[in-house]
mmCIF file of C-alpha atoms in Angstrom:
data_model
loop_
_atom_site.group_PDB
_atom_site.id
_atom_site.type_symbol
_atom_site.label_atom_id
_atom_site.label_comp_id
_atom_site.label_asym_id
_atom_site.label_seq_id
_atom_site.Cartn_x
_atom_site.Cartn_y
_atom_site.Cartn_z
ATOM 1 C CA UNK A 365 14.215 22.910 5.808
ATOM 2 C CA UNK A 366 12.996 23.429 2.274
ATOM 3 C CA UNK A 367 10.327 25.210 0.247
ATOM 4 C CA UNK A 368 7.977 23.519 -2.200
ATOM 5 C CA UNK A 369 6.540 25.448 -5.115
ATOM 6 C CA UNK A 370 3.390 23.733 -6.334
ATOM 7 C CA UNK A 371 0.763 24.074 -9.065
ATOM 8 C CA UNK A 372 -2.948 23.321 -9.009
ATOM 9 C CA UNK A 373 -4.408 22.765 -12.462
ATOM 10 C CA UNK A 374 -8.208 22.759 -12.532
ATOM 11 C CA UNK A 375 -9.919 20.768 -15.296
ATOM 12 C CA UNK A 376 -13.467 21.820 -14.406
ATOM 13 C CA UNK A 377 -15.126 24.829 -12.809
ATOM 14 C CA UNK A 378 -14.329 25.051 -9.114
ATOM 15 C CA UNK A 379 -15.590 26.786 -5.998
ATOM 16 C CA UNK A 380 -13.743 27.570 -2.787
ATOM 17 C CA UNK A 381 -16.358 29.332 -0.726
ATOM 18 C CA UNK A 382 -16.046 32.741 0.846
ATOM 19 C CA UNK A 383 -19.018 32.233 3.149
ATOM 20 C CA UNK A 384 -20.674 35.210 1.478
ATOM 21 C CA UNK A 385 -23.733 35.555 -0.746
ATOM 22 C CA UNK A 386 -24.828 38.199 -3.251
ATOM 23 C CA UNK A 387 -28.230 38.926 -1.780
ATOM 24 C CA UNK A 388 -31.075 37.377 -3.734
ATOM 25 C CA UNK A 389 -28.852 36.677 -6.753
ATOM 26 C CA UNK A 390 -26.170 34.151 -5.733
ATOM 27 C CA UNK A 391 -26.219 31.973 -2.613
ATOM 28 C CA UNK A 392 -22.500 31.093 -2.543
ATOM 29 C CA UNK A 393 -19.728 33.369 -3.827
ATOM 30 C CA UNK A 394 -16.215 32.121 -4.569
ATOM 31 C CA UNK A 395 -13.405 33.466 -2.410
ATOM 32 C CA UNK A 396 -11.611 36.441 -3.992
ATOM 33 C CA UNK A 397 -8.772 38.756 -3.091
ATOM 34 C CA UNK A 398 -8.998 42.576 -2.973
ATOM 35 C CA UNK A 399 -8.796 42.737 -6.797
ATOM 36 C CA UNK A 400 -11.687 40.298 -7.248
ATOM 37 C CA UNK A 401 -9.368 37.504 -8.414
ATOM 38 C CA UNK A 402 -9.982 33.955 -7.092
ATOM 39 C CA UNK A 403 -7.499 31.933 -5.075
ATOM 40 C CA UNK A 404 -7.323 28.704 -3.102
ATOM 41 C CA UNK A 405 -6.637 29.403 0.586
ATOM 42 C CA UNK A 406 -3.532 27.731 1.982
ATOM 43 C CA UNK A 407 -5.629 26.241 4.787
ATOM 44 C CA UNK A 408 -7.764 24.408 2.207
ATOM 45 C CA UNK A 409 -4.711 22.781 0.640
ATOM 46 C CA UNK A 410 -3.241 22.056 4.082
ATOM 47 C CA UNK A 411 -6.374 20.177 5.138
ATOM 48 C CA UNK A 412 -6.515 18.108 1.959
ATOM 49 C CA UNK A 413 -2.800 17.279 2.151
ATOM 50 C CA UNK A 414 -3.042 16.361 5.828
ATOM 51 C CA UNK A 415 -5.935 13.996 5.140
ATOM 52 C CA UNK A 416 -4.107 12.396 2.198
ATOM 53 C CA UNK A 417 -0.821 12.101 4.111
ATOM 54 C CA UNK A 418 -2.599 10.469 7.044
ATOM 55 C CA UNK A 419 -4.147 7.888 4.707
ATOM 56 C CA UNK A 420 -0.983 7.221 2.697
ATOM 57 C CA UNK A 421 1.837 7.342 5.249
ATOM 58 C CA UNK A 422 2.597 5.500 8.469
ATOM 59 C CA UNK A 423 5.073 8.224 9.512
ATOM 60 C CA UNK A 424 2.808 9.938 12.085
ATOM 61 C CA UNK A 425 5.778 11.774 13.629
ATOM 62 C CA UNK A 426 6.646 13.603 10.381
ATOM 63 C CA UNK A 427 2.973 14.296 9.656
ATOM 64 C CA UNK A 428 2.600 15.809 13.137
ATOM 65 C CA UNK A 429 5.749 17.894 12.675
ATOM 66 C CA UNK A 430 4.578 19.283 9.320
ATOM 67 C CA UNK A 431 0.861 19.791 10.026
ATOM 68 C CA UNK A 432 0.695 20.019 13.806
ATOM 69 C CA UNK A 433 -0.916 17.862 16.467
ATOM 70 C CA UNK A 434 -4.041 18.477 18.494
ATOM 71 C CA UNK A 435 -5.589 16.649 21.399
ATOM 72 C CA UNK A 436 -2.396 15.330 22.936
ATOM 73 C CA UNK A 437 -1.515 15.734 26.611
ATOM 74 C CA UNK A 438 0.271 19.029 25.860
ATOM 75 C CA UNK A 439 -2.849 20.486 24.238
ATOM 76 C CA UNK A 440 -2.073 21.680 20.712
ATOM 77 C CA UNK A 441 1.224 21.797 18.833
ATOM 78 C CA UNK A 442 1.401 23.914 15.682
ATOM 79 C CA UNK A 443 3.060 22.387 12.629
ATOM 80 C CA UNK A 444 6.263 23.904 11.290
ATOM 81 C CA UNK A 445 5.131 24.213 7.647
ATOM 82 C CA UNK A 446 3.398 27.315 6.289
ATOM 83 C CA UNK A 447 0.914 26.755 3.450
ATOM 84 C CA UNK A 448 0.589 29.825 1.242
ATOM 85 C CA UNK A 449 -2.466 30.616 -0.872
ATOM 86 C CA UNK A 450 -2.539 29.336 -4.467
ATOM 87 C CA UNK A 451 -2.958 32.249 -6.871
ATOM 88 C CA UNK A 452 -2.799 32.892 -10.591
ATOM 89 C CA UNK A 453 0.768 33.182 -11.913
ATOM 90 C CA UNK A 454 1.965 36.770 -11.417
ATOM 91 C CA UNK A 455 2.012 37.747 -15.133
ATOM 92 C CA UNK A 456 -1.561 36.504 -15.630
ATOM 93 C CA UNK A 457 -2.656 38.095 -12.371
ATOM 94 C CA UNK A 458 -1.232 41.501 -13.376
ATOM 95 C CA UNK A 459 -2.828 41.332 -16.835
ATOM 96 C CA UNK A 460 -6.261 40.438 -15.464
ATOM 97 C CA UNK A 461 -6.085 43.016 -12.654
ATOM 98 C CA UNK A 462 -4.882 45.880 -14.886
ATOM 99 C CA UNK A 463 -7.524 45.302 -17.568
ATOM 100 C CA UNK A 464 -10.360 44.633 -15.111
ATOM 101 C CA UNK A 465 -10.996 41.159 -16.514
ATOM 102 C CA UNK A 466 -11.686 39.433 -13.167
ATOM 103 C CA UNK A 467 -15.492 39.172 -13.732
ATOM 104 C CA UNK A 468 -14.775 36.951 -16.758
ATOM 105 C CA UNK A 469 -13.210 34.313 -14.497
ATOM 106 C CA UNK A 470 -16.591 33.384 -12.997
ATOM 107 C CA UNK A 471 -19.712 31.503 -14.048
ATOM 108 C CA UNK A 472 -22.909 31.097 -12.055
ATOM 109 C CA UNK A 473 -24.811 27.817 -11.968
ATOM 110 C CA UNK A 474 -28.301 27.231 -10.603
ATOM 111 C CA UNK A 475 -29.821 24.052 -9.222
ATOM 112 C CA UNK A 476 -33.156 23.150 -7.682
ATOM 113 C CA UNK A 477 -34.879 20.157 -6.154
ATOM 114 C CA UNK A 478 -37.469 18.406 -8.344
ATOM 115 C CA UNK A 479 -40.503 16.594 -6.903
ATOM 116 C CA UNK A 480 -41.919 13.250 -8.090
ATOM 117 C CA UNK A 481 -44.022 15.051 -10.770
ATOM 118 C CA UNK A 482 -40.976 16.729 -12.306
ATOM 119 C CA UNK A 483 -41.838 20.158 -10.879
ATOM 120 C CA UNK A 484 -39.392 22.344 -8.960
ATOM 121 C CA UNK A 485 -40.045 22.341 -5.229
ATOM 122 C CA UNK A 486 -40.752 25.708 -3.639
ATOM 123 C CA UNK A 487 -37.789 27.605 -2.156
ATOM 124 C CA UNK A 488 -35.147 25.167 -3.455
ATOM 125 C CA UNK A 489 -33.467 27.293 -6.152
ATOM 126 C CA UNK A 490 -29.781 27.743 -5.305
ATOM 127 C CA UNK A 491 -27.083 29.560 -7.266
ATOM 128 C CA UNK A 492 -23.347 29.049 -6.871
ATOM 129 C CA UNK A 493 -20.547 31.164 -8.323
ATOM 130 C CA UNK A 494 -17.756 29.024 -9.768
ATOM 131 C CA UNK A 495 -14.357 29.841 -11.210
ATOM 132 C CA UNK A 496 -13.491 28.732 -14.740
ATOM 133 C CA UNK A 497 -10.718 26.121 -15.121
ATOM 134 C CA UNK A 498 -7.272 27.652 -14.664
ATOM 135 C CA UNK A 499 -3.825 26.981 -13.248
ATOM 136 C CA UNK A 500 -2.747 28.384 -9.869
ATOM 137 C CA UNK A 501 0.570 28.320 -8.076
ATOM 138 C CA UNK A 502 1.709 28.601 -4.480
ATOM 139 C CA UNK A 503 4.379 27.739 -1.926
ATOM 140 C CA UNK A 504 4.749 25.630 1.182
ATOM 141 C CA UNK A 505 7.506 26.962 3.446
ATOM 142 C CA UNK A 506 9.567 25.451 6.306
ATOM 143 C CA UNK A 507 9.273 21.807 5.284
ATOM 144 C CA UNK A 508 11.553 19.562 7.347
ATOM 145 C CA UNK A 509 14.043 17.404 5.483
ATOM 146 C CA UNK A 510 12.495 14.115 4.379
ATOM 147 C CA UNK A 511 8.899 15.361 4.438
ATOM 148 C CA UNK A 512 8.927 16.383 0.755
ATOM 149 C CA UNK A 513 8.173 12.815 -0.366
ATOM 150 C CA UNK A 514 5.147 12.541 1.925
ATOM 151 C CA UNK A 515 3.775 15.834 0.605
ATOM 152 C CA UNK A 516 4.406 14.833 -3.005
ATOM 153 C CA UNK A 517 2.533 11.532 -2.544
ATOM 154 C CA UNK A 518 -0.311 13.393 -0.846
ATOM 155 C CA UNK A 519 -0.521 15.872 -3.748
ATOM 156 C CA UNK A 520 -0.975 13.006 -6.227
ATOM 157 C CA UNK A 521 -3.845 11.726 -4.065
ATOM 158 C CA UNK A 522 -5.883 14.957 -4.451
ATOM 159 C CA UNK A 523 -8.201 14.731 -7.461
ATOM 160 C CA UNK A 524 -10.917 17.269 -6.510
ATOM 161 C CA UNK A 525 -10.922 20.444 -4.460
ATOM 162 C CA UNK A 526 -13.513 22.847 -3.086
ATOM 163 C CA UNK A 527 -17.302 22.763 -2.775
ATOM 164 C CA UNK A 528 -19.480 20.609 -5.041
ATOM 165 C CA UNK A 529 -16.912 17.885 -5.700
ATOM 166 C CA UNK A 530 -19.708 15.319 -5.951
ATOM 167 C CA UNK A 531 -21.360 17.491 -8.637
ATOM 168 C CA UNK A 532 -18.310 17.575 -10.881
ATOM 169 C CA UNK A 533 -16.745 20.801 -9.619
ATOM 170 C CA UNK A 534 -13.099 21.109 -8.714
ATOM 171 C CA UNK A 535 -11.478 18.316 -10.754
ATOM 172 C CA UNK A 536 -7.782 19.073 -10.454
ATOM 173 C CA UNK A 537 -4.196 17.938 -10.409
ATOM 174 C CA UNK A 538 -1.818 19.138 -7.695
ATOM 175 C CA UNK A 539 1.899 18.764 -8.368
ATOM 176 C CA UNK A 540 5.261 20.032 -7.200
ATOM 177 C CA UNK A 541 6.890 22.373 -9.696
ATOM 178 C CA UNK A 542 10.109 22.922 -7.713
ATOM 179 C CA UNK A 543 11.757 22.047 -4.401
ATOM 180 C CA UNK A 544 14.171 24.631 -3.011
ATOM 181 C CA UNK A 545 16.425 23.240 -0.330
ATOM 182 C CA UNK A 546 17.942 25.434 2.380
ATOM 183 C CA UNK A 547 21.420 25.106 0.822
ATOM 184 C CA UNK A 548 20.093 26.476 -2.501
ATOM 185 C CA UNK A 549 18.527 29.479 -0.759
ATOM 186 C CA UNK A 550 21.812 30.425 0.865
ATOM 187 C CA UNK A 551 23.853 30.067 -2.347
#
């Protein structure tokens, strides 16, 4: 078993939704932790990596072991890997949290539907809160030996993440920064 430390570098504003709104002001807020600082949920990365791995690799057994299997005769089998949230690097996180700078990480964008005469249609104004481009880091734990290559290939396949990818949001690069093998942990 090994641990992968990874980085997500965003090149454009991005939005991983919280499912919440800000009343009449913003229709879709970005997901934030208790300090108001954005992160990418581990389940979001897991889903994107699973999809990419399924497309890129013929090794269904390893993919099932890492991500889990559903719908088989045994019901559901949970994968062995744990996908942690991607957060700002700890020094940046501390600085932003201590100085109360979290509100400066967000921008709000509005869009509306236009009719054939070039006039905004009634009740179509929508606002989305996005996060400015930044670099996040996270970990994937309990990776079986040999699965690191599949995950690395899958990471290279991910080019956009979050809501609004077809509108230019979430352009990113996901890459492994370090692999820690079980032997290294014990040493």
